[in-house]
Coordinates of C-alpha atoms in Angstrom, one line a residue:
Chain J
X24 CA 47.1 57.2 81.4
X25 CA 49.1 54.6 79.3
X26 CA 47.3 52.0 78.3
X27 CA 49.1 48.5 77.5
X28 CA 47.8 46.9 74.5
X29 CA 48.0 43.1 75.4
X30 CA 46.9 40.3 73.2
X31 CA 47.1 37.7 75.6
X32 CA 46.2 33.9 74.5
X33 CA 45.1 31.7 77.0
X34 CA 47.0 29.0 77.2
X35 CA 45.0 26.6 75.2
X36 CA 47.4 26.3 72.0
X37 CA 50.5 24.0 71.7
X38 CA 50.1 21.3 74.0
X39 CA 52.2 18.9 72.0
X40 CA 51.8 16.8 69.0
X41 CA 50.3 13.8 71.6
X42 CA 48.0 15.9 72.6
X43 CA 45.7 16.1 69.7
X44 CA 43.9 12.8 69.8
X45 CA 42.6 13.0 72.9
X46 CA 40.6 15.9 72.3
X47 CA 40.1 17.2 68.7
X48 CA 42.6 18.3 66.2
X49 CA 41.3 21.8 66.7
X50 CA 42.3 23.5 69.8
X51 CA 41.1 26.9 70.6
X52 CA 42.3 30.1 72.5
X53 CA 41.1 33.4 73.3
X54 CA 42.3 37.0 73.7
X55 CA 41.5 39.6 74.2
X56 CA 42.7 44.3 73.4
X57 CA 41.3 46.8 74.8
X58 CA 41.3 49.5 72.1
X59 CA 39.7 52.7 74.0
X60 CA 38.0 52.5 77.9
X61 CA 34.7 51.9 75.6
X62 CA 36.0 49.8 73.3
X63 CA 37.6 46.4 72.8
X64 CA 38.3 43.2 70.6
X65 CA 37.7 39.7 71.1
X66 CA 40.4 37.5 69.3
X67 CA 39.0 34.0 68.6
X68 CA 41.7 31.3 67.6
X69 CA 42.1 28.0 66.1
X70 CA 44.4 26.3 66.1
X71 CA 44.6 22.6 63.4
X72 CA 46.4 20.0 63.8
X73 CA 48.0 19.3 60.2
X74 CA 45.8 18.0 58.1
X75 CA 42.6 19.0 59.3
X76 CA 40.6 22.3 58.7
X77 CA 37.7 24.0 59.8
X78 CA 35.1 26.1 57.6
X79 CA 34.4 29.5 57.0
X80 CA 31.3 31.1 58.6
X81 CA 29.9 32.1 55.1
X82 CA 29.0 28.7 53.4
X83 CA 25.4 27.8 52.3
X84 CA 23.0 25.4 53.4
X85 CA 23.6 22.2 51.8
X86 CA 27.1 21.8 52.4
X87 CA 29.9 21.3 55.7
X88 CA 28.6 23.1 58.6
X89 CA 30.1 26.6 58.9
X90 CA 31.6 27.9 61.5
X91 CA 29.2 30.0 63.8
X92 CA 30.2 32.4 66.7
X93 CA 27.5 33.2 69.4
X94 CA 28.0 35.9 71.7
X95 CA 25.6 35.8 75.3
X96 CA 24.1 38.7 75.4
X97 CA 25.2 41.1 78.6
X98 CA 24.1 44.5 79.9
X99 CA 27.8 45.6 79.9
X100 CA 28.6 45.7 76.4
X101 CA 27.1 45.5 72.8
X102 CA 28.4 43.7 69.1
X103 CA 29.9 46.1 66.9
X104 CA 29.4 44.7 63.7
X105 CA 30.0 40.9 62.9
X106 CA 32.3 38.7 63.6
X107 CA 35.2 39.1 61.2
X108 CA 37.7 36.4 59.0
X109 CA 40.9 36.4 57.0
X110 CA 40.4 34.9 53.5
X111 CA 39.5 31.5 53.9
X112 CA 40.9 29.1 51.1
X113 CA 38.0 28.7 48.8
X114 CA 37.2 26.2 46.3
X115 CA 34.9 25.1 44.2
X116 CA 33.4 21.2 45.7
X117 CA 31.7 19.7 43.0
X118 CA 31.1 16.7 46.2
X119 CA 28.7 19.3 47.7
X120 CA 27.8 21.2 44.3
X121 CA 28.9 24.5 45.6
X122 CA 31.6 27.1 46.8
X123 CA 33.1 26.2 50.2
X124 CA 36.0 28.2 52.2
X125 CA 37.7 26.8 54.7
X126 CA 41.0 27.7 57.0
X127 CA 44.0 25.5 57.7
X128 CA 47.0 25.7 60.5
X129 CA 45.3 28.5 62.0
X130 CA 42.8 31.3 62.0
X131 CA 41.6 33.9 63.8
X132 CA 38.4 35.2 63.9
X133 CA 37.7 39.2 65.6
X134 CA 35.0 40.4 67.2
X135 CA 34.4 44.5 68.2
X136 CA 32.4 45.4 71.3
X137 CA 31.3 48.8 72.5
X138 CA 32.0 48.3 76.1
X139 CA 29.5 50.2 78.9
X140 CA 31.1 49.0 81.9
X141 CA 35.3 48.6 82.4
X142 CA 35.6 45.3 83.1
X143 CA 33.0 42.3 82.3
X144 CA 33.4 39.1 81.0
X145 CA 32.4 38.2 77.6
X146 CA 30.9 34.8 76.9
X147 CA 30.0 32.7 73.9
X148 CA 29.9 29.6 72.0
X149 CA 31.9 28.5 68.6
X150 CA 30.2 25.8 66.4
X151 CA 32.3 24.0 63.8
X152 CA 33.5 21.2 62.1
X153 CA 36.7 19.3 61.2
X154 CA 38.1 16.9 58.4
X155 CA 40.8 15.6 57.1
X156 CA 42.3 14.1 54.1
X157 CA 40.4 10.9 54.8
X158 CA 37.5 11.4 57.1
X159 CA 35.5 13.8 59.5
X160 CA 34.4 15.0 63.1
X161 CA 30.9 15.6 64.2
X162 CA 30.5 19.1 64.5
X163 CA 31.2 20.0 68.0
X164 CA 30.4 23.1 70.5
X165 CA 33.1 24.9 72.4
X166 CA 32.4 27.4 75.3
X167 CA 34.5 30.8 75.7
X168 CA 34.7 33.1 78.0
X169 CA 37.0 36.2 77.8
X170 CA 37.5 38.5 81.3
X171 CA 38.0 42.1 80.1
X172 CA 39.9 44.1 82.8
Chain P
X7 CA 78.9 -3.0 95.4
X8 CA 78.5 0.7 95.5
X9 CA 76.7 0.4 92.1
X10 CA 74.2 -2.4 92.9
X11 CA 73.0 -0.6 96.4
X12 CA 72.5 2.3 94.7
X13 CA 70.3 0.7 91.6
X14 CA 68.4 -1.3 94.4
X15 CA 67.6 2.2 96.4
X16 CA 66.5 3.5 93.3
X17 CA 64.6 0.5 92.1
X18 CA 62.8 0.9 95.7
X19 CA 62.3 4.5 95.2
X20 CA 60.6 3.7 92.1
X21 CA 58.2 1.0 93.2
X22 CA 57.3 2.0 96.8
X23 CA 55.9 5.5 96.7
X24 CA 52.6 5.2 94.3
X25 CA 50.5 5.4 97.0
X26 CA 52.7 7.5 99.2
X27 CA 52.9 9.9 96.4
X28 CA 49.2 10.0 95.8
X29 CA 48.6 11.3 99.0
X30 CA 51.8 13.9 99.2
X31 CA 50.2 15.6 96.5
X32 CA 52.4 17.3 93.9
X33 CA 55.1 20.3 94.4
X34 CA 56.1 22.1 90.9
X35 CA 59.5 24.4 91.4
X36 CA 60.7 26.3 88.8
X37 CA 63.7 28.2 88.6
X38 CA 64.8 31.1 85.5
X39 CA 68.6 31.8 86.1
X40 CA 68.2 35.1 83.6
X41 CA 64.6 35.8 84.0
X42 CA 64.8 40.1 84.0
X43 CA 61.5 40.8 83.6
X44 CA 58.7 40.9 86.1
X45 CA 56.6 38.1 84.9
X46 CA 53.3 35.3 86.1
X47 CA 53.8 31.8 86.1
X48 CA 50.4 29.5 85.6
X49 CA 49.6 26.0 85.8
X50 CA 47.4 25.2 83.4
X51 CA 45.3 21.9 83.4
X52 CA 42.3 19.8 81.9
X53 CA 38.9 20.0 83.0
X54 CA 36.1 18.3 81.3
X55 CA 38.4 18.8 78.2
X56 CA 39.1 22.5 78.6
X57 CA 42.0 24.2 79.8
X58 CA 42.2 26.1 82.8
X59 CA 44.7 28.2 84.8
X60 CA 44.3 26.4 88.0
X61 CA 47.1 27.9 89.7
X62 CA 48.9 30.9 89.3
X63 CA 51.8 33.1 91.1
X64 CA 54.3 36.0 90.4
X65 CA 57.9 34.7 89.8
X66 CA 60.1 36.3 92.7
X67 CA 64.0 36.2 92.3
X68 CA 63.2 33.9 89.2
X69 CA 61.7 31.3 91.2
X70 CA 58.3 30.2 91.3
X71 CA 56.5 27.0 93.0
X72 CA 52.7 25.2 92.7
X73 CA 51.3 22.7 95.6
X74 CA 48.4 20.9 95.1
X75 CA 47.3 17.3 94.1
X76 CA 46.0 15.2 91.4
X77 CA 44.0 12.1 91.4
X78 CA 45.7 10.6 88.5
X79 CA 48.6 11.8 86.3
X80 CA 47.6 14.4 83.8
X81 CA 48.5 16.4 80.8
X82 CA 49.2 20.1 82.1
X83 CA 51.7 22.7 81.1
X84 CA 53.5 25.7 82.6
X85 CA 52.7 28.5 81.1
X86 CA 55.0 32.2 82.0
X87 CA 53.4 35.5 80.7
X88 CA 56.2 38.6 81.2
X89 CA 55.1 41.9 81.3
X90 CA 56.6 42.7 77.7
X91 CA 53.3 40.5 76.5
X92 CA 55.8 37.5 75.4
X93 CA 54.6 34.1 76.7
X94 CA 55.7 31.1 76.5
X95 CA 54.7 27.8 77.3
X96 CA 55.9 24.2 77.9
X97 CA 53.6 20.4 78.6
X98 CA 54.3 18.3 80.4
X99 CA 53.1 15.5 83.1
X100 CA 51.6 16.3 86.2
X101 CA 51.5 13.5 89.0
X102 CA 52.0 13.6 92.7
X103 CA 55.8 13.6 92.9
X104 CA 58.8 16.8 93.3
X105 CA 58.7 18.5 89.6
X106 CA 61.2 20.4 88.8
X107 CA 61.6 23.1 85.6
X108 CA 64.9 24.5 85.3
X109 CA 65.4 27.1 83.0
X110 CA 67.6 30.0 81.6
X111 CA 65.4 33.1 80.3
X112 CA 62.6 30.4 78.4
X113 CA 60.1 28.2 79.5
X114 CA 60.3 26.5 76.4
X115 CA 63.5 25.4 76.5
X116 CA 63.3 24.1 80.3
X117 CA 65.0 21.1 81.9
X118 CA 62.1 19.1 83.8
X119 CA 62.8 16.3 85.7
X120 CA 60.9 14.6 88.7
X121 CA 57.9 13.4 87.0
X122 CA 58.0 9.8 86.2
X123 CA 55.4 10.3 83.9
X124 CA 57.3 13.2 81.6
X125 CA 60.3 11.3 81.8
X126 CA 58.3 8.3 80.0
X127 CA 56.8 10.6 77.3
X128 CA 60.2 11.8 76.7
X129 CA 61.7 8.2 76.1
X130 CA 58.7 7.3 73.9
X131 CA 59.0 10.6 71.9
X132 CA 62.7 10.1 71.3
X133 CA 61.9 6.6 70.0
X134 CA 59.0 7.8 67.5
X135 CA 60.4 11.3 66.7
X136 CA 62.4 10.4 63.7
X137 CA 59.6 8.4 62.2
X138 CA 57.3 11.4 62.3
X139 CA 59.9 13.6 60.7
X140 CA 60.2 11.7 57.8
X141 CA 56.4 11.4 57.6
X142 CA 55.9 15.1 58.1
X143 CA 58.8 15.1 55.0
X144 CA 57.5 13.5 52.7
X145 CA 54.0 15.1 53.6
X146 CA 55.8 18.7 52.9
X147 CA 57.3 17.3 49.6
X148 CA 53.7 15.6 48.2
X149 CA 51.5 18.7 49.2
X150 CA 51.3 22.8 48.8
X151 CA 50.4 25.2 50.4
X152 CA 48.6 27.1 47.7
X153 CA 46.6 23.6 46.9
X154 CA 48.0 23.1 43.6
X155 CA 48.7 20.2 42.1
X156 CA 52.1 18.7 43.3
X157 CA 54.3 17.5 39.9
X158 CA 54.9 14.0 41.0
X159 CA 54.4 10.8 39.0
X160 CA 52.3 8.3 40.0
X161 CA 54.8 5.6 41.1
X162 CA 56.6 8.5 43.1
X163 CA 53.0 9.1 44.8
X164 CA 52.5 5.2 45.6
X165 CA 56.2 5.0 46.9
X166 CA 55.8 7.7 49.3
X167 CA 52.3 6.5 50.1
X168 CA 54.0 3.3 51.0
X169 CA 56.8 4.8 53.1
X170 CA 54.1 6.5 55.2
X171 CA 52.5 3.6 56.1
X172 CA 54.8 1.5 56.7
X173 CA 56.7 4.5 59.2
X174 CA 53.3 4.5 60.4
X175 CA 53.5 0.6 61.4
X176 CA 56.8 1.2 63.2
X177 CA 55.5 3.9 65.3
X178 CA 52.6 1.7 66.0
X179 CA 55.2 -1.4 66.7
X180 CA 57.8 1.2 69.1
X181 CA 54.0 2.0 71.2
X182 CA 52.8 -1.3 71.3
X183 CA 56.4 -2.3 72.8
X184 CA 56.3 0.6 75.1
X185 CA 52.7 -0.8 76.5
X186 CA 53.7 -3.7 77.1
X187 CA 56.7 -3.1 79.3
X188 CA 55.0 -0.8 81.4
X189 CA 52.2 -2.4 82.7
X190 CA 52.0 0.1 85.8
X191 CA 52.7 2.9 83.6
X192 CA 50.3 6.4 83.1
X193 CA 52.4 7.1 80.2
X194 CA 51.7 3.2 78.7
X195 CA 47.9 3.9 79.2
X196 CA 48.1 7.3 78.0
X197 CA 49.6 6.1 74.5
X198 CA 47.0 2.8 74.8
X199 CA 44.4 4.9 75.0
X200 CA 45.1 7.5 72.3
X201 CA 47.1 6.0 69.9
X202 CA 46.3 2.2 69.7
X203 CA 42.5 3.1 70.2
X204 CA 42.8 5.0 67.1
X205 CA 39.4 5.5 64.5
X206 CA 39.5 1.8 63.6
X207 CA 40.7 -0.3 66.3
X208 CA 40.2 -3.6 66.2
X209 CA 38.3 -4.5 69.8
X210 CA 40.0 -8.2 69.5
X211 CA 43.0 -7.6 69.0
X212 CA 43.9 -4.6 71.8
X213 CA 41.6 -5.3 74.6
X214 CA 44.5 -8.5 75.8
X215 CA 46.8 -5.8 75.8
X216 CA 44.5 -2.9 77.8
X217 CA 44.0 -6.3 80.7
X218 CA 48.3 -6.3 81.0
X219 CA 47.8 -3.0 83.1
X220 CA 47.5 -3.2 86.5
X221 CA 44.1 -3.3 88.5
X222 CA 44.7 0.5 90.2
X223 CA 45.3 1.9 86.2
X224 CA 42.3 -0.3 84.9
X225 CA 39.8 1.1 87.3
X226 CA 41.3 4.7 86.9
X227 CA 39.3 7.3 84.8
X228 CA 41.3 7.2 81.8
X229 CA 41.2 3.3 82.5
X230 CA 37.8 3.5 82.7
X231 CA 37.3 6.0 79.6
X232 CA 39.2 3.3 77.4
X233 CA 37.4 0.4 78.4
X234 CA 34.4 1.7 77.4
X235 CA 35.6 2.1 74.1
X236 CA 36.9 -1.5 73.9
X237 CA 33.7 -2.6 74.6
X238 CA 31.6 -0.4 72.1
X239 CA 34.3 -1.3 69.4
X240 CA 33.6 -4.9 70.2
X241 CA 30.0 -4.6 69.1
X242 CA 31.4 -3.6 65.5
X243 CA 34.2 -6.4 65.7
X244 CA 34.5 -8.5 62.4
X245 CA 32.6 -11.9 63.3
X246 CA 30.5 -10.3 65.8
X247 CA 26.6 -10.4 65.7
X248 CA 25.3 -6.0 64.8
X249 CA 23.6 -5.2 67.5
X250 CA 19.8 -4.8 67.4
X251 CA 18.9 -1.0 66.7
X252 CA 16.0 1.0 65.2
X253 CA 16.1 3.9 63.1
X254 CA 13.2 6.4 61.5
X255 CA 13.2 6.5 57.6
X256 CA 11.6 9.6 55.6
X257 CA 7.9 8.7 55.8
X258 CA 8.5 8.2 59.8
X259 CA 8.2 4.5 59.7
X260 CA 10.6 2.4 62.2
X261 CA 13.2 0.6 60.7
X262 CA 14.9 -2.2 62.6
X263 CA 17.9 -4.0 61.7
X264 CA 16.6 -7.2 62.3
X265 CA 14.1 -6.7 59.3
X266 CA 16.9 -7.8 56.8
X267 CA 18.2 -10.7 58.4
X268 CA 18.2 -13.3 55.1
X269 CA 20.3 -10.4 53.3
X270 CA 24.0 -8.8 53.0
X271 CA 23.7 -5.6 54.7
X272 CA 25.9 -2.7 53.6
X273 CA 25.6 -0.5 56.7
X274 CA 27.0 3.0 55.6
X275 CA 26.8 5.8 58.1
X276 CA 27.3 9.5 57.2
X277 CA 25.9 12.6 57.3
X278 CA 25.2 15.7 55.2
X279 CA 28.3 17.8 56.3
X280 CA 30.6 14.8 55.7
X281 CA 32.9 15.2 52.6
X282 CA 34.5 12.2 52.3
X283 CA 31.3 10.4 52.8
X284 CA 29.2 12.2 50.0
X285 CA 32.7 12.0 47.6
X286 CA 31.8 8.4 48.5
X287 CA 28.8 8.1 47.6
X288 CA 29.3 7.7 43.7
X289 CA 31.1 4.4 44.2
X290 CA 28.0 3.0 46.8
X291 CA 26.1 4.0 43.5
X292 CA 27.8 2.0 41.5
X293 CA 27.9 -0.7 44.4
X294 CA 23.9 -0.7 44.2
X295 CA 23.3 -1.0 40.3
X296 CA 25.2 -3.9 40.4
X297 CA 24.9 -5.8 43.3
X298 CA 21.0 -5.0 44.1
X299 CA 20.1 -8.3 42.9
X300 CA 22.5 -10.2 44.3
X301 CA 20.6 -10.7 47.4
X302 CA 22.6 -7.2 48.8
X303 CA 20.4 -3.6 50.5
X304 CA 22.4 -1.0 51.5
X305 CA 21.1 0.9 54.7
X306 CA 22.6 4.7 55.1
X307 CA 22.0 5.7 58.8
X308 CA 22.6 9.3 58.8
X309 CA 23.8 11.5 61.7
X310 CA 22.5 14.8 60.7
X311 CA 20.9 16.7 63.3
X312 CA 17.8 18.1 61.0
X313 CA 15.7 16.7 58.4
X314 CA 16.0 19.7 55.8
X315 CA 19.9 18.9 55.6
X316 CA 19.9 15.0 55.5
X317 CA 17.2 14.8 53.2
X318 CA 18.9 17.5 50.6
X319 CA 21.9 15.3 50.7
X320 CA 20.3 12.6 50.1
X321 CA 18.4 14.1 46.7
X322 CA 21.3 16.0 45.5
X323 CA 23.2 12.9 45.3
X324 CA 20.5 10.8 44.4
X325 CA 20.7 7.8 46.6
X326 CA 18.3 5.5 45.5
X327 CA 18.6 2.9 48.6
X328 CA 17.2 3.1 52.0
X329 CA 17.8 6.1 54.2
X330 CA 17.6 6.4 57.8
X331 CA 18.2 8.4 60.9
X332 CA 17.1 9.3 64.4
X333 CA 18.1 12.8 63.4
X334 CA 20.0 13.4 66.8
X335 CA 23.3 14.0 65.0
X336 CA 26.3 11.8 66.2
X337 CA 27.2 12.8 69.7
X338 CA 24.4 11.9 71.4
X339 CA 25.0 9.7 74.9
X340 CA 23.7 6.3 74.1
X341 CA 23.3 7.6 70.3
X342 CA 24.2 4.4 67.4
X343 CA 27.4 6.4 67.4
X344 CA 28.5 5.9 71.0
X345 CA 27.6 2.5 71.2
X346 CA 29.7 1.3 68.1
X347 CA 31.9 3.7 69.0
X348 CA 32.0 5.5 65.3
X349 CA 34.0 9.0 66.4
X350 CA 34.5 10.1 62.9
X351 CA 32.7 9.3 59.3
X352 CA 32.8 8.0 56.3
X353 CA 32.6 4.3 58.4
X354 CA 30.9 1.3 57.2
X355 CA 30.0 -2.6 58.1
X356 CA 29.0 -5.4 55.8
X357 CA 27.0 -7.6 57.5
X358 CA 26.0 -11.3 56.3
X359 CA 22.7 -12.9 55.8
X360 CA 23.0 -14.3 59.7
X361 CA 23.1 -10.5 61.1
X362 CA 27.1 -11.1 61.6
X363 CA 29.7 -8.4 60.6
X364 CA 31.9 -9.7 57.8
X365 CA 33.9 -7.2 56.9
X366 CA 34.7 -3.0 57.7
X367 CA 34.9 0.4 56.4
X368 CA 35.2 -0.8 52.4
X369 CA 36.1 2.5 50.4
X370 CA 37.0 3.0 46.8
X371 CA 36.3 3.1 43.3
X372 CA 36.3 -1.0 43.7
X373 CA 34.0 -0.6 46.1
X374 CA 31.6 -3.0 43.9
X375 CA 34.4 -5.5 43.6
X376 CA 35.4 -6.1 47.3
X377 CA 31.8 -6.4 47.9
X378 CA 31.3 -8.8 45.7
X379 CA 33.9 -10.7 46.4
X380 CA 32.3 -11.0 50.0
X381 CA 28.8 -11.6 48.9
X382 CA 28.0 -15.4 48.1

């Protein structure tokens, strides 16, 4: 059997330049590959406007509010480690007195699953925040869910 | 002769069928004249703020077609996934009308036409374009990707701060314009409602402007959605009495606005997680020590969401002046937030002895000048 390694985005990126007041300078879209008939990865992406940038999911308390991926917890398949991030920029914010990372133009964050069933759907939430050069969002909640087929 | 018929046929065409539209519903064609792989097309829409694939089909013979119907014009886009994993994508404007997509091999690169709406975007974008490419320009040239600093003088960074804004105003002018000669326009409302109700829009001065569009556009959702907005800008308005509100300060007493009436009132909301409000924070410091006995309090109204991270903000930046918060964070329904509509922080009002907002959002390291220059 051939399997066909698809990273499909749903279509949530690049709606257009007027787009990105409406809703919030950060647009999401997931994928997701199926590695092996037990196994598969859930791609996670953001998507900034220019000028704006979310945060890492490693920053202490104290400071911006991090980034933080929830999985729903489902009979059909189980985490595989954590969630996992490219570099983030990271710089030292004497504002907040500490170390913060953050991502700009885009980012995805990957999650592995060990599946026990072929197909299921995978559902979560993403936390985060935005900011600019001159001000910032409230942090805001977005939904996912991912069908694995 | 020939010429003025057929303008009046148009002219009819263009006037007459809002309604008749609304209840045809919409047809979306799309035809690929190279299209050689097997490949899906999906519509793909806004619900509650998310995407969604609300239609899809297979293309046959390069050729694909949606039906269906929308209650009001909408952002959507065509989206064609091929069987090789390449996608691509294209917005545009979905109303109740014939849209067609005409294409070669690329989605992307598609000829639309039918929708009134996409053809109006179009005309505005070709008006703003050039003014955001010389922002995005100058943007390129003043910043770096690897965050060091750029080597620019200072007079080269005011000039260019300069050009930005004023491009800025003449974008702002070109939509304004646009607004106002399309009173029966989606697109009009569209750019109304996301571009001229911007962060700080002044309630005053756009809500003669949001009563030009017609009755059927005013009462529609995004009519409604930006009249709400007016009207929770207006209660932040400069000459307008602050609204009566209570808060909860660290030892859980109830603090109500009212209290200071007989002072200036520097009425700073922030939060915790918001840099440019806690990089502001040494210049309300400074604001303080000099002005506290001047007949000036500053309230903070925080929209942190727990105690623990409000109250270490406000020790680690040792804020000497009253703090307060309901602690529900900032997008609650019916929140402080909402009902002056503050969508994004650092914000601020000064408010007279009377209870009447004087002046807004004052930011800087002369911070304690423009304040005193308002206090008597």
């Amino acid at each position: 059997m051939k399997s066909i390694f698809l990273i499909l985005f749903l279509f949530v990126a690049g709606a257009g330049a007027s787009e990105a007041q409406i809703l919030t300078p950060v647009h999401w879209s997931y994928a997701v590959k199926k590695t092996s008939p037990k196994e598969a990865v859930i791609f996670l992406k953001a998507d900034m406007d220019a000028g704006w940038h979310i945060y890492s999911q490693h920053i202490n308390e104290g400071g911006p509010v991090k980034t933080t991926i929830k999985f729903l917890a489902s009979p059909d398949f189980t985490l595989k480690g954590t969630t996992i991030e490219p570099k983030p920029i990271t710089k030292m914010e004497q504002v907040f007195g500490m170390e913060v990372s953050y991502f700009e133009k885009s980012v995805i964050f990957q999650q592995k699953i060990s599946l026990k069933t072929g197909q299921t759907t995978v559902k979560g939430s993403i936390g985060y925040m935005t900011c600019n050069d001159e001000k910032c969002l409230p942090p805001a909640t977005e939904e996912f869910s991912v069908a694995i087929k | 002769m020939k010429k003025f018929i057929i303008t009046t046929l148009s002219f009819v065409t263009f006037c007459l069928p809002l309604t008749l539209m609304a209840q045809m519903g919409y047809t979306i064609t799309g035809k690929f004249a190279a299209l050689n792989v097997p490949a899906k097309a999906y519509l793909v829409t806004l619900h509650d703020k998310r995407w969604k694939e609300t239609d899809s089909v297979v293309i046959k013979n390069g050729k694909f077609r949606f039906t269906g119907k929308v209650d009001e014009p909408q952002t959507a886009f065509i989206a064609i996934q091929r069987s090789s994993g390449k996608r691509d994508d294209l917005p545009f404007y979905l109303e109740n009308s014939n849209i067609t997509f005409t294409a070669k091999d690329s989605i992307k690169n598609a000829v639309v036409s039918g929708s009134v709406s996409d053809k109006e975007d179009r005309e505005l974008s070709a008006l703003t374009t050039p003014f955001t490419i010389k922002i995005t320009k100058i943007q390129n040239e003043f910043s770096r990707d690897d965050h060091k600093p750029v080597n620019k003088t200072a007079a080269e960074k005011k000039n260019a701060g300069d050009s930005i804004q004023s491009y800025v105003a003449q974008i702002r002018n070109i939509e304004l314009k646009f607004i106002e000669t399309h009173p029966n326009s989606f697109m009009a409302l569209y750019t109304f409602n996301n571009f001229i109700l911007n962060g700080h829009f002044n309630s005053a001065e756009v809500s003669p402007l949001f009563y030009k569009f017609s009755p059927q556009l005013q009462s529609s959702a995004l009519g409604k959605l930006a009249i709400d907005r007016i009207i929770s800008a207006e209660r932040r308005g400069l000459g307008v009495k602050i609204i009566d509100f209570t808060q909860t300060d660290f030892d859980g007493k109830v603090f109500n606005i009212t209290s200071l009436r007989g002072k200036y009132v520097l009425l700073d909301f922030w939060a915790s997680w918001c840099y440019w409000c806690r990089a502001e924070n040494p210049n309300v410091i400074k604001a303080y020590q000099q002005l506290k006995d001047r007949n000036l309090e500053i309230v903070s109204v925080s929209f942190d969401d727990t105690r623990a991270s409000w109250e270490g903000a406000v020790k680690a930046d040792k804020l000497p002046w009253l703090q307060v918060s309901d602690l529900k964070g900032m997008l609650v329904r019916d929140g402080l937030a909402a009902k002056l509509d503050i969508t994004a922080i650092p914000q601020n009002l000064l408010i007279n002895p009377e209870g009447v907002i004087i002046a807004a959002n004052l930011r800087g390291e002369d911070l304690p000048a423009k304040l005193a220059a308002l206090i008597k």
